[in-house]
Amino acid sequence: MNDRYAVMDLGTNTFHLLIAEAGNHGFNEIVHEEEPVKLGEGGINKGYIVPAAFERGIKTMEQFSELIKNNNVQQVRAIATSALRSAANGEDFIRQVKEKTGIAIEIINGDQEAAFIYKGVKASGCLTDENSLIVDIGGGSVEFIICNDNNVYWKQSFEIGAARLMDKFHRTDPIPPESINALNLYLEDQLQSLFEAIKTFPVHTLIGSSGSFESYTGLIETAKGHAFDLKKIKSYEFNMDELLKLMEQVILSTHQERIENPGIITVRKDMIVTASILARFILEKLKISTVMMTTHSLKEGVLAEMMG
């Protein structure tokens, strides 16, 4: 029997668990769970995990621990990113998880996070020898990676994830035009090092790693009446006009419209607005002509390394 691996990606909004074994083409998925823990809710920009979120996080880790035990897993890694990195009580959370489940959480920095995302995206097979910009919009941080199939030329993690932006700019719904302008100016200021890097390593293709880009794919395909299953694809190429039109609709939408839209998963119902403003800003600022989505991200990168 093949070795089984479990990878947990403990993000700001969502805790992911992937249990897999080596297959002919990469890996075979055994279990894939996503829990909307919302660890950053109520405290993300204050650098503190509020008690309700802390409790949800512990509960989810206990559930994951059960699944790992029941699935005969040999190797386990739990990776924590922006929310736990920046929270004053992050260490306390890690200690309690260790006591209750035996799972040792590793906190990684933004640079390591970007490196794992690159590995995950590379394993999806959507990189070529042309340079691309990988964008991974999380709740706490956003990673940008300029790369091709062989090399990473530049990478950086910015603490401007969708949950942080929402907390700063999306306080009334629908988001008012002046808040969109303020957010765009903020991004212009925060992302100077990305614009500099693009001058040295020009790109025309953007690859959106999981997250909101998965929602866009589903929304576009189901609107066309296509049966669509994210689990069956590793990558997807957008029609630019369709994508920009959809982003505009999302940005102008009301909370109620998003709640009623089955194509947007619960944890993303509000976060998708600031994520879309950020994604659109990048597309327009960098004059991107091709946009792709890949379902692969950090956890697939960690898995590739474990199987390596």
Coordinates of C-alpha atoms in Angstrom, one line a residue:
M1 CA 0.0 0.0 0.0
N2 CA 1.2 3.5 -0.8
D3 CA 2.3 5.9 1.9
R4 CA -0.4 8.4 2.8
Y5 CA 0.3 12.1 3.4
A6 CA -1.8 14.7 5.2
V7 CA -1.3 18.4 4.5
M8 CA -3.1 21.2 6.4
D9 CA -3.1 24.8 5.2
L10 CA -4.3 26.9 8.1
G11 CA -5.2 30.2 6.4
T12 CA -6.8 33.3 7.6
N13 CA -10.3 32.4 6.4
T14 CA -10.2 28.7 5.7
F15 CA -8.4 25.7 7.1
H16 CA -7.8 23.1 4.4
L17 CA -7.0 19.4 4.9
L18 CA -5.7 17.3 2.0
I19 CA -5.0 13.6 2.5
A20 CA -3.4 12.0 -0.6
E21 CA -1.2 9.2 -1.8
A22 CA 1.2 9.1 -4.7
G23 CA -0.4 8.3 -8.0
N24 CA 0.8 7.9 -11.6
H25 CA 0.2 11.6 -12.3
G26 CA 1.2 13.3 -9.1
F27 CA -1.2 12.3 -6.4
N28 CA -4.6 10.7 -5.7
E29 CA -6.8 12.6 -3.4
I30 CA -8.3 10.6 -0.5
V31 CA -9.9 13.4 1.6
H32 CA -10.2 17.1 0.9
E33 CA -11.9 19.2 3.6
E34 CA -12.3 23.0 3.8
E35 CA -13.6 24.6 6.9
P36 CA -14.5 28.3 7.0
V37 CA -12.8 28.9 10.3
K38 CA -12.4 32.7 9.7
L39 CA -9.5 32.9 12.1
G40 CA -9.0 36.6 11.2
E41 CA -12.6 37.6 11.9
G42 CA -12.9 40.6 14.3
G43 CA -9.2 40.9 14.9
I44 CA -7.1 40.5 11.8
N45 CA -5.7 44.0 11.6
K46 CA -5.4 44.2 15.4
G47 CA -3.0 41.2 15.4
Y48 CA -5.2 39.1 17.7
I49 CA -7.4 36.0 17.3
V50 CA -10.7 36.7 19.0
P51 CA -12.1 33.9 21.3
A52 CA -14.9 32.7 19.0
A53 CA -12.4 32.3 16.1
F54 CA -9.8 30.7 18.4
E55 CA -12.5 28.1 19.5
R56 CA -13.5 27.4 15.9
G57 CA -9.9 26.8 15.0
I58 CA -9.3 24.4 17.8
K59 CA -12.5 22.4 17.0
T60 CA -11.5 22.2 13.3
M61 CA -8.1 20.9 14.2
E62 CA -9.7 18.2 16.4
Q63 CA -11.9 17.2 13.4
F64 CA -8.9 17.1 11.1
S65 CA -7.0 15.0 13.6
E66 CA -9.8 12.4 13.7
L67 CA -9.8 12.2 9.9
I68 CA -6.0 11.8 9.8
K69 CA -6.3 8.9 12.4
N70 CA -9.1 7.2 10.5
N71 CA -7.3 7.3 7.2
N72 CA -4.1 5.6 8.2
V73 CA -1.8 8.6 7.4
Q74 CA 2.0 8.1 7.6
Q75 CA 3.2 11.7 7.3
V76 CA 1.6 14.9 8.5
R77 CA 2.4 18.6 8.0
A78 CA 0.3 21.6 9.2
I79 CA 1.4 24.9 7.8
A80 CA 0.2 28.3 9.2
T81 CA 0.4 31.5 7.3
S82 CA -0.5 35.2 7.7
A83 CA -3.2 35.2 10.5
L84 CA -1.2 33.0 12.9
R85 CA 2.1 34.7 11.9
S86 CA 0.8 38.1 12.9
A87 CA -1.4 37.2 15.9
A88 CA -0.1 37.9 19.4
N89 CA -1.9 34.8 20.7
G90 CA -0.8 32.6 17.7
E91 CA 1.7 30.7 19.8
D92 CA -1.0 30.0 22.4
F93 CA -3.2 28.5 19.6
I94 CA -0.3 26.3 18.4
R95 CA 0.4 25.1 21.9
Q96 CA -3.3 24.1 22.5
V97 CA -3.5 22.3 19.1
K98 CA -0.3 20.3 20.0
E99 CA -1.8 19.4 23.5
K100 CA -5.2 18.4 22.1
T101 CA -4.2 16.6 18.9
G102 CA -0.5 16.0 18.8
I103 CA -0.3 18.0 15.6
A104 CA 2.7 20.3 15.4
I105 CA 1.9 23.5 13.5
E106 CA 4.7 25.1 11.5
I107 CA 4.5 28.9 11.0
I108 CA 6.1 29.9 7.7
N109 CA 7.1 33.3 6.5
G110 CA 5.8 35.0 3.4
D111 CA 8.8 34.0 1.4
Q112 CA 8.4 30.3 2.2
E113 CA 4.7 30.6 1.5
A114 CA 5.4 31.9 -2.0
A115 CA 7.9 29.1 -2.6
F116 CA 5.3 26.4 -1.7
I117 CA 2.7 28.1 -3.9
Y118 CA 5.2 28.0 -6.8
K119 CA 5.8 24.3 -6.3
G120 CA 2.0 23.7 -6.2
V121 CA 1.3 25.6 -9.3
K122 CA 4.3 24.0 -11.1
A123 CA 2.8 20.6 -10.2
S124 CA -0.5 21.5 -11.9
G125 CA 1.3 21.7 -15.2
C126 CA 0.2 25.1 -16.3
L127 CA 3.6 26.9 -16.3
T128 CA 5.5 27.1 -19.7
D129 CA 8.9 28.5 -20.6
E130 CA 7.2 32.0 -21.0
N131 CA 7.3 34.2 -17.9
S132 CA 4.0 34.3 -15.9
L133 CA 2.9 36.1 -12.7
I134 CA 1.3 33.8 -10.1
V135 CA -1.1 35.6 -7.8
D136 CA -2.4 33.9 -4.7
I137 CA -5.0 36.1 -2.9
G138 CA -5.4 34.9 0.7
G139 CA -7.4 36.4 3.5
G140 CA -4.3 37.7 5.3
S141 CA -1.6 38.0 2.6
V142 CA -1.2 38.0 -1.2
E143 CA 1.8 36.3 -2.8
F144 CA 3.2 37.4 -6.2
I145 CA 5.6 35.2 -8.0
I146 CA 7.3 36.0 -11.4
C147 CA 8.4 32.7 -12.8
N148 CA 8.3 30.1 -15.6
D149 CA 8.4 26.3 -15.5
N150 CA 12.2 26.3 -14.7
N151 CA 12.8 29.4 -12.5
V152 CA 11.5 31.8 -10.0
Y153 CA 12.8 35.3 -10.9
W154 CA 11.1 37.3 -8.1
K155 CA 8.6 36.6 -5.3
Q156 CA 7.1 38.6 -2.5
S157 CA 4.3 38.2 0.0
F158 CA 2.4 41.3 1.0
E159 CA 0.1 41.6 4.0
I160 CA -2.8 42.9 1.9
G161 CA -5.1 39.9 1.9
A162 CA -8.8 40.2 1.1
A163 CA -9.8 40.1 4.8
R164 CA -7.4 42.9 5.7
L165 CA -8.6 45.0 2.8
M166 CA -12.2 44.3 3.7
D167 CA -11.6 45.4 7.3
K168 CA -10.0 48.7 6.0
F169 CA -12.1 49.6 3.0
H170 CA -15.3 47.5 2.6
R171 CA -17.3 48.8 5.6
T172 CA -20.6 49.6 3.8
D173 CA -22.3 47.4 1.2
P174 CA -22.3 47.7 -1.8
I175 CA -18.8 49.1 -1.6
P176 CA -19.0 52.9 -2.5
P177 CA -16.9 54.3 -5.4
E178 CA -14.8 56.4 -3.0
S179 CA -13.8 53.3 -1.1
I180 CA -12.8 51.6 -4.4
N181 CA -10.7 54.6 -5.3
A182 CA -9.1 54.7 -1.8
L183 CA -8.3 50.9 -2.1
N184 CA -6.7 51.4 -5.5
L185 CA -4.5 54.2 -4.3
Y186 CA -3.5 52.0 -1.3
L187 CA -2.5 49.2 -3.7
E188 CA -0.6 51.6 -5.9
D189 CA 1.4 52.6 -2.8
Q190 CA 1.8 49.1 -1.3
L191 CA 2.8 47.2 -4.5
Q192 CA 5.7 49.4 -5.7
S193 CA 8.2 46.6 -5.5
L194 CA 6.0 44.4 -7.8
F195 CA 5.9 47.2 -10.4
E196 CA 9.7 47.5 -10.3
A197 CA 10.1 43.7 -10.7
I198 CA 7.8 43.7 -13.7
K199 CA 10.0 46.3 -15.5
T200 CA 12.9 43.8 -15.2
F201 CA 10.8 40.7 -15.9
P202 CA 7.8 41.6 -18.1
V203 CA 4.8 39.2 -18.1
H204 CA 1.6 39.0 -20.2
T205 CA 0.1 36.0 -18.4
L206 CA -1.4 36.0 -14.9
I207 CA -2.1 32.7 -13.1
G208 CA -4.6 33.0 -10.3
S209 CA -4.0 30.3 -7.7
S210 CA -7.2 28.9 -6.2
G211 CA -9.3 31.2 -4.0
S212 CA -11.5 33.7 -5.8
F213 CA -10.2 32.6 -9.2
E214 CA -12.0 29.3 -8.6
S215 CA -15.2 31.1 -7.9
Y216 CA -14.8 33.1 -11.1
T217 CA -14.3 29.9 -13.1
G218 CA -17.4 28.3 -11.6
L219 CA -19.6 31.4 -12.0
I220 CA -18.6 31.9 -15.7
E221 CA -19.0 28.2 -16.6
T222 CA -22.4 27.7 -14.8
A223 CA -23.8 30.9 -16.3
K224 CA -23.1 29.2 -19.7
G225 CA -25.1 26.2 -18.5
H226 CA -22.1 24.0 -18.4
A227 CA -21.9 21.3 -15.7
F228 CA -18.8 22.1 -13.8
D229 CA -16.7 20.3 -11.2
L230 CA -13.6 22.0 -9.8
K231 CA -12.2 18.7 -8.6
K232 CA -11.9 17.5 -12.2
I233 CA -9.7 20.3 -13.5
K234 CA -6.3 21.6 -12.6
S235 CA -6.3 24.7 -14.8
Y236 CA -8.6 26.9 -16.8
E237 CA -8.1 29.8 -19.2
F238 CA -10.4 32.8 -19.0
N239 CA -11.9 34.9 -21.7
M240 CA -10.7 38.3 -20.7
D241 CA -13.9 40.2 -21.5
E242 CA -16.0 37.6 -19.6
L243 CA -13.7 37.8 -16.6
L244 CA -13.6 41.7 -16.4
K245 CA -17.4 41.8 -16.8
L246 CA -17.8 39.3 -14.0
M247 CA -15.4 41.2 -11.7
E248 CA -17.3 44.4 -12.3
Q249 CA -20.6 42.6 -11.3
V250 CA -19.0 41.2 -8.2
I251 CA -17.6 44.6 -7.1
L252 CA -20.9 46.3 -7.6
S253 CA -23.0 43.5 -6.0
T254 CA -24.9 43.7 -2.7
H255 CA -24.3 41.4 0.2
Q256 CA -27.7 39.9 -0.4
E257 CA -27.0 39.2 -4.1
R258 CA -23.7 37.4 -3.1
I259 CA -25.5 35.4 -0.3
E260 CA -28.1 34.2 -2.9
N261 CA -25.4 33.2 -5.4
P262 CA -24.6 29.5 -5.0
G263 CA -21.4 30.0 -7.1
I264 CA -19.7 31.9 -4.3
I265 CA -18.8 29.7 -1.3
T266 CA -19.9 31.0 2.1
V267 CA -16.5 32.1 3.4
R268 CA -15.9 34.1 0.3
K269 CA -19.3 35.9 0.1
D270 CA -17.8 39.2 1.2
M271 CA -14.1 38.7 0.8
I272 CA -14.6 38.3 -3.0
V273 CA -15.3 42.0 -3.4
T274 CA -11.9 43.3 -2.2
A275 CA -10.2 40.3 -3.8
S276 CA -11.9 41.3 -7.2
I277 CA -10.8 45.0 -6.8
L278 CA -7.3 43.8 -6.2
A279 CA -7.3 41.3 -9.1
R280 CA -8.7 43.9 -11.5
F281 CA -6.2 46.5 -10.4
I282 CA -3.3 44.1 -11.2
L283 CA -4.8 43.1 -14.6
E284 CA -5.2 46.7 -15.6
K285 CA -2.0 48.1 -14.1
L286 CA 0.2 45.4 -15.6
K287 CA -1.7 45.3 -18.9
I288 CA -2.2 41.5 -18.6
S289 CA -3.6 39.8 -21.8
T290 CA -4.0 36.2 -20.6
V291 CA -5.5 35.0 -17.3
M292 CA -5.5 31.4 -16.1
M293 CA -6.7 29.8 -12.9
T294 CA -5.2 26.8 -11.3
T295 CA -6.8 24.8 -8.4
H296 CA -3.3 24.1 -7.1
S297 CA -1.8 26.2 -4.3
L298 CA 0.2 26.0 -1.1
K299 CA -1.0 22.6 0.1
E300 CA -0.2 20.9 -3.3
G301 CA 3.3 22.5 -3.0
V302 CA 3.8 21.1 0.5
L303 CA 2.6 17.7 -0.7
A304 CA 5.0 17.7 -3.7
E305 CA 7.8 18.4 -1.3
M306 CA 6.8 15.6 1.1
M307 CA 6.5 13.1 -1.8
G308 CA 9.6 14.5 -3.4

